[in-house]
């Protein structure tokens, strides 16, 4: 079958990264059934031929008006699609959309008329905000990492930066590779405007936020960067939980050792 990816190495590479990450999400047990979402801003990889492609769907409303996204293009996981299927067939389980000039609607342009994720409004709101800030970030990932979600079931971890400090202190790399830490969003209904608004606000200060009793939402340069940050935080959560399973609460690196990391690696916090 003909694909928009044919003959387009850079776009193909980006979609292959999405497929690779979708496989990791599934293998990690973070993406049961249709859980999780990925969207990538691919506007920079779009050529004139793509810009002139005819829509393969009706005009669909986003539900919000996002002027920063005028004429932008996104790869989006399909609604109800499974990460484990997307890992093998990204263009059958996701699609490429074009934001129309009214900035409030979109059309699907390739490869199949797969409706984008139900979380499209929240993902696109984040992308619009990133563009407005001049951010180089192009990808957003939502997934359900087991250990981080488990920790979100205890109030004692949910005060600002408590969990960040615990996770940073489990292994030096976590602070180096997730230097902004983990923002916390109190429980909100999935797909709600309240959840989208809270996420947007918290992403000004963090690259990864934890949705209490649900999952995480991450932003990054590309989908691999967003995944890596979730992965290092999740690794620290596993170490914490493994120590607890052995019968002790882990000491963690000292505050002095963490400050030393910040100095050595020139970290912001
Ligand atoms: O789209 O995980 O929270 C599936 C989800 C929504
Ligand atoms: Zn979810």
Coordinates of C-alpha atoms and ligand atoms in Angstrom, one line a residue, residues 34-37 77 117-119 142 144 190 211 214, ligand 1:
X34 CA -5.8 1.2 24.3
X35 CA -4.2 3.0 27.2
X36 CA -2.0 6.0 26.5
X37 CA -1.5 8.5 23.7
X77 CA -2.2 7.7 17.8
X117 CA -6.8 10.0 20.2
X118 CA -9.7 11.1 22.4
X119 CA -7.2 13.2 24.2
X142 CA 0.7 9.9 28.0
X144 CA 0.3 4.4 32.7
X190 CA -9.7 11.5 32.2
X211 CA -1.8 12.3 37.1
X214 CA -4.0 7.4 36.5
Ligands
LIG1 O1 -6.4 7.3 25.6 O2 -5.0 6.5 28.5 O3 -6.3 8.5 29.6 C1 -6.3 6.3 26.6 C2 -5.9 6.9 27.9 C3 -6.7 8.1 28.3

